Short mmCIF file of C-alpha atoms in Angstrom, two decimals:
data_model
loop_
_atom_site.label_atom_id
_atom_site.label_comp_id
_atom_site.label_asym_id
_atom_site.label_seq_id
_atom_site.Cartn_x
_atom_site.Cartn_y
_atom_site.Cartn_z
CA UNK A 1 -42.70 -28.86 20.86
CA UNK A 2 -42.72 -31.83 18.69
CA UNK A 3 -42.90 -35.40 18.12
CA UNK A 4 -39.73 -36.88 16.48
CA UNK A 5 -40.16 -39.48 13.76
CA UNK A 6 -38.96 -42.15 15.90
CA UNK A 7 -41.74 -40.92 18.51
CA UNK A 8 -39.75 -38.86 21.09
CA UNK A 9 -40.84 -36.01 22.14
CA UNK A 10 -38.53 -32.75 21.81
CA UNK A 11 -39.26 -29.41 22.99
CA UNK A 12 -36.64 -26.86 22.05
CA UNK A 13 -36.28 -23.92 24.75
CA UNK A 14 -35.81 -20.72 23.46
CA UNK A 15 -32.71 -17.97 24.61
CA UNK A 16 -34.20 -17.12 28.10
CA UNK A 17 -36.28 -20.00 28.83
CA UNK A 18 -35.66 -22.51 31.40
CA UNK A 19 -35.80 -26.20 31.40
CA UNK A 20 -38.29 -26.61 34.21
CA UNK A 21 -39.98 -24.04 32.49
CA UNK A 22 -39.86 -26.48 29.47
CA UNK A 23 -40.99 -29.64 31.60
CA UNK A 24 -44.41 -27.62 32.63
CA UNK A 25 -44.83 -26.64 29.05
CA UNK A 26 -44.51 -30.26 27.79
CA UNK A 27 -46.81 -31.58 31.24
CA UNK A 28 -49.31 -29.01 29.68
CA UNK A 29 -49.90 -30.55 26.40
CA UNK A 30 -49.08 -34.26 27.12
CA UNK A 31 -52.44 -35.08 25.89
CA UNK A 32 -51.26 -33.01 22.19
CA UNK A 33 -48.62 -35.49 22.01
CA UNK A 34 -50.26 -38.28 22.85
CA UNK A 35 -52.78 -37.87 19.91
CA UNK A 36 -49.58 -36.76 17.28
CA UNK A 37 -48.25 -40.26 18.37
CA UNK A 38 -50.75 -41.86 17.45
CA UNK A 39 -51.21 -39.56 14.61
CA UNK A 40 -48.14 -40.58 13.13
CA UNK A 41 -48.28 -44.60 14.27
CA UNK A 42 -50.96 -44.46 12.03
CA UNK A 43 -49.65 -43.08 8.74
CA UNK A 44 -45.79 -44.90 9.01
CA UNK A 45 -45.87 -47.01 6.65
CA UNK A 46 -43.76 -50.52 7.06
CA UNK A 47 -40.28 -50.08 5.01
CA UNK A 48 -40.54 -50.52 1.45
CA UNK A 49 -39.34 -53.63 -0.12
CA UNK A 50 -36.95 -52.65 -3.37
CA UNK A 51 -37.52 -55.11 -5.91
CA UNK A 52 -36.59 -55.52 -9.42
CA UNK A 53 -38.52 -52.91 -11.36
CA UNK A 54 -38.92 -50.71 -7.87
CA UNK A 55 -37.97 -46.85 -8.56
CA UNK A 56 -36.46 -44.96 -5.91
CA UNK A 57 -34.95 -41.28 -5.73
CA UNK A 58 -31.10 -41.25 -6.63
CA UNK A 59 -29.92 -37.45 -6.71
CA UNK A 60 -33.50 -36.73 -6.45
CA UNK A 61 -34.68 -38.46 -9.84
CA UNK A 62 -36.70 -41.94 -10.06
CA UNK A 63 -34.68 -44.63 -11.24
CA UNK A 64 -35.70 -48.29 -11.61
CA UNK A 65 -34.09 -50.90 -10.19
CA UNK A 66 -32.28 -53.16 -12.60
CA UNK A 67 -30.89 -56.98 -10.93
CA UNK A 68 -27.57 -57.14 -12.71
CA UNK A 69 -24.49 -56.10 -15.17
CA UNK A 70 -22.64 -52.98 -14.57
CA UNK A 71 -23.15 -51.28 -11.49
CA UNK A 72 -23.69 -48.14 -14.00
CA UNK A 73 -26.22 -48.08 -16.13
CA UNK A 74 -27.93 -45.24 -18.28
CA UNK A 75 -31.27 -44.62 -16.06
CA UNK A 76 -31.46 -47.19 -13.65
CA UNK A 77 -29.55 -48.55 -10.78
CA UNK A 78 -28.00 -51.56 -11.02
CA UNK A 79 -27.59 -53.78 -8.01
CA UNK A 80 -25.57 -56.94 -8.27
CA UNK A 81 -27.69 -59.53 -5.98
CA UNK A 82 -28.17 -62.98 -6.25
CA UNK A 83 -31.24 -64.65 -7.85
CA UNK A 84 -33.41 -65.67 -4.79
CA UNK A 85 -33.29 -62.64 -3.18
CA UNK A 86 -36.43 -60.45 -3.46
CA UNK A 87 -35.96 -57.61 -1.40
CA UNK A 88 -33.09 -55.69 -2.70
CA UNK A 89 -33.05 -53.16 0.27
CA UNK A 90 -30.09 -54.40 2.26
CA UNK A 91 -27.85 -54.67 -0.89
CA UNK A 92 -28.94 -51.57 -2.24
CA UNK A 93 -28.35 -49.46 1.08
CA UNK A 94 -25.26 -51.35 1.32
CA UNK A 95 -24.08 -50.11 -1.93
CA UNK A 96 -25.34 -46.35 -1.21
CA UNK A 97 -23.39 -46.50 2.09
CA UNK A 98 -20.23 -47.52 0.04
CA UNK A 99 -21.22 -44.94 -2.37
CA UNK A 100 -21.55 -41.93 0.35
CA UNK A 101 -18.42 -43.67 2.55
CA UNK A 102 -16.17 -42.27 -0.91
CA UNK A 103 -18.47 -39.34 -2.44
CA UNK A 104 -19.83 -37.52 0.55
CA UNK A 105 -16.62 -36.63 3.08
CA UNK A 106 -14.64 -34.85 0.10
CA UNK A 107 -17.73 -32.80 -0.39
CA UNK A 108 -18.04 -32.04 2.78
CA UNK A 109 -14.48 -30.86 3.40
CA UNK A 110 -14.71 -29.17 0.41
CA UNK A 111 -17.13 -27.24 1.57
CA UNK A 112 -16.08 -26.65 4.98
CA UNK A 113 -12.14 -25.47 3.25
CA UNK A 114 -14.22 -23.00 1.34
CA UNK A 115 -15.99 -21.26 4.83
CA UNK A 116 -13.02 -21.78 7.05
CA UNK A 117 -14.41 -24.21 8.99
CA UNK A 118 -12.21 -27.75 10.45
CA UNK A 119 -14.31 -31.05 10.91
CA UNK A 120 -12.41 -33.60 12.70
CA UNK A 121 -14.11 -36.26 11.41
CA UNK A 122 -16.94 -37.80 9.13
CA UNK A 123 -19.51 -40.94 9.73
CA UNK A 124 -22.02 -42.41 7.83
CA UNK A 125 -24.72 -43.78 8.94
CA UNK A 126 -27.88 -45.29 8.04
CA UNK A 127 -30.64 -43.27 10.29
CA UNK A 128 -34.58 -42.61 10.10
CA UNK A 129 -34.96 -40.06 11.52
CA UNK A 130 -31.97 -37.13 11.14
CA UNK A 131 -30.32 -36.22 8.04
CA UNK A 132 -27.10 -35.53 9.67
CA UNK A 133 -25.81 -34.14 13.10
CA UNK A 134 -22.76 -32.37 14.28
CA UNK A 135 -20.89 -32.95 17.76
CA UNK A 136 -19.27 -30.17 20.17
CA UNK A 137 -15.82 -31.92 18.89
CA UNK A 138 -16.27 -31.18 15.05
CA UNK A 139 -17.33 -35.18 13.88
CA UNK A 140 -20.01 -34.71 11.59
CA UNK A 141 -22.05 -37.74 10.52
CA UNK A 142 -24.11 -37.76 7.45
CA UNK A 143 -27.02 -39.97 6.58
CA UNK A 144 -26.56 -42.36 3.63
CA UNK A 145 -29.83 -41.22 2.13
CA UNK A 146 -28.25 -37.71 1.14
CA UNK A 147 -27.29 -39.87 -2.38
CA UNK A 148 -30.71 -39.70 -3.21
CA UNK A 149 -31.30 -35.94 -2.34
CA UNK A 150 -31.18 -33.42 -5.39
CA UNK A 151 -27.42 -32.40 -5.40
CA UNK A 152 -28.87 -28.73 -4.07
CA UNK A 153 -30.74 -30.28 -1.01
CA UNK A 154 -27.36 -32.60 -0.76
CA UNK A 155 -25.58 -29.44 -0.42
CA UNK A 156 -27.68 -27.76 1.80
CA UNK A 157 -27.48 -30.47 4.63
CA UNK A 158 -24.15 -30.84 4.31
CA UNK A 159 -23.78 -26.56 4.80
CA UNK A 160 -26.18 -27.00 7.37
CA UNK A 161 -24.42 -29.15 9.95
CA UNK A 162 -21.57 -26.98 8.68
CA UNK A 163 -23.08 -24.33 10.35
CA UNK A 164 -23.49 -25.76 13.57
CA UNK A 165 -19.91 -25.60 13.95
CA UNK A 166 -20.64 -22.08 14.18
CA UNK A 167 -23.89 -21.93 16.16
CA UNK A 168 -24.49 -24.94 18.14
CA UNK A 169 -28.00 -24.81 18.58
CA UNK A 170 -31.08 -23.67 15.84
CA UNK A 171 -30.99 -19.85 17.47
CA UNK A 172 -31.73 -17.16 15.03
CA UNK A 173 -27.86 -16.39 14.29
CA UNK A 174 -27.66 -20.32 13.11
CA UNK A 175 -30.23 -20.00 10.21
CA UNK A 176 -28.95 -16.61 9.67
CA UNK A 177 -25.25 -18.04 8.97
CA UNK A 178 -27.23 -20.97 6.78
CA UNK A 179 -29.04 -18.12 5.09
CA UNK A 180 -25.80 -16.73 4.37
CA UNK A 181 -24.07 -19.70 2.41
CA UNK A 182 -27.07 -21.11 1.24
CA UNK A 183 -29.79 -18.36 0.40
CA UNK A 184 -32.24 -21.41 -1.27
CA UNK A 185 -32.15 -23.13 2.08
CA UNK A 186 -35.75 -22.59 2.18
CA UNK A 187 -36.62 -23.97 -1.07
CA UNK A 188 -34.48 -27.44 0.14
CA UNK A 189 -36.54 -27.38 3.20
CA UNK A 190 -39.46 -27.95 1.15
CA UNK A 191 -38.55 -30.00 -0.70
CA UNK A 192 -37.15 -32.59 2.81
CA UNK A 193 -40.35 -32.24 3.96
CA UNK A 194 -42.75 -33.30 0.80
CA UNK A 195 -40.18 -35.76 -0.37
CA UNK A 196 -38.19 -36.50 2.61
CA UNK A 197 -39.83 -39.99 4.11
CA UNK A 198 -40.03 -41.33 0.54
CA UNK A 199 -36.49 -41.82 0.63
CA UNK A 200 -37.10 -44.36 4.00
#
């Protein structure tokens, strides 16, 4: 059992159990929740503002934030934005969703060419809480943020929900097949969680 980021509660059942089974479990240790709640009210910190001379992660290194001129610039990221705006957030997530929209999808079907696997279609979105998910259908949608992942942590969410085209669920034969095309997963996973809510 665990509290999501965005507060819900999710309690995975494992091969056997039952969900009523699961409803007693979670009825059990409402009062654990309750306190990880609060727990984690307490240490979410209110979004960022990016402003000119903010770093932020962009394939995992710092980079500052530079106003204007070329949208590429050696070491920084260049945001073209008017003058009176402060907060560069919106333009900046704006221009990593552009950015992902034309960089992640071939990377993705590249991937999925090389394991045999079809994905019948690819979102991206702009989430807090997941890095990506994967429907019954094949649509996988991918969270903008993955630009500012280390290209091997990129990779392994992508191979990830890749997998789950496979195994639907997080069963023992999933992580085995993620073990199998990405043996470092573990190493990424670390990385997501000491790193992962800076990129929020």
């Amino acid at each position: 059992m665990r509290i999501r980021p965005d507060g819900a509660l999710r309690v995975t059942i494992p091969r056997g159990g039952s969900r009523s089974e699961a409803l007693r479990f979670a009825t059990r240790h409402l009062s654990w929740a309750a306190r990880e709640r609060a727990r984690l009210a307490a240490s979410r910190r209110p979004p960022a503002r990016w402003t000119e001379g903010t770093s932020i992660l962009i394939d995992g290194e710092l980079v500052p934030i530079v106003r204007d001129g070329n949208m590429v610039r050696a070491g920084a990221l260049v945001v073209p934005a008017p003058v009176h705006l402060v907060d560069l957030r919106p333009a900046i997530e704006l221009a990593l969703r552009e950015e992902a929209k034309q960089t992640l999808p071939p990377q993705l079907l590249a991937l999925a060419a090389r394991y045999d696997l079809h994905v019948t279609r690819v979102t991206i979105r702009n989430q807090r809480s997941r890095w990506g998910s994967c429907s019954p259908s094949g649509c996988i949608a991918l969270n903008l943020r993955l630009l500012q992942m280390p290209p091997s942590v990129r990779e392994y969410i992508l191979l990830h929900e890749l997998m789950h085209l496979r195994h639907a669920d997080h069963s023992r034969r999933f992580w085995t097949a993620v073990q199998g095309v990405c043996p470092a997963f573990r190493q990424a996973e670390r990385w997501l969680k000491k790193h992962g809510q800076d990129l929020f």
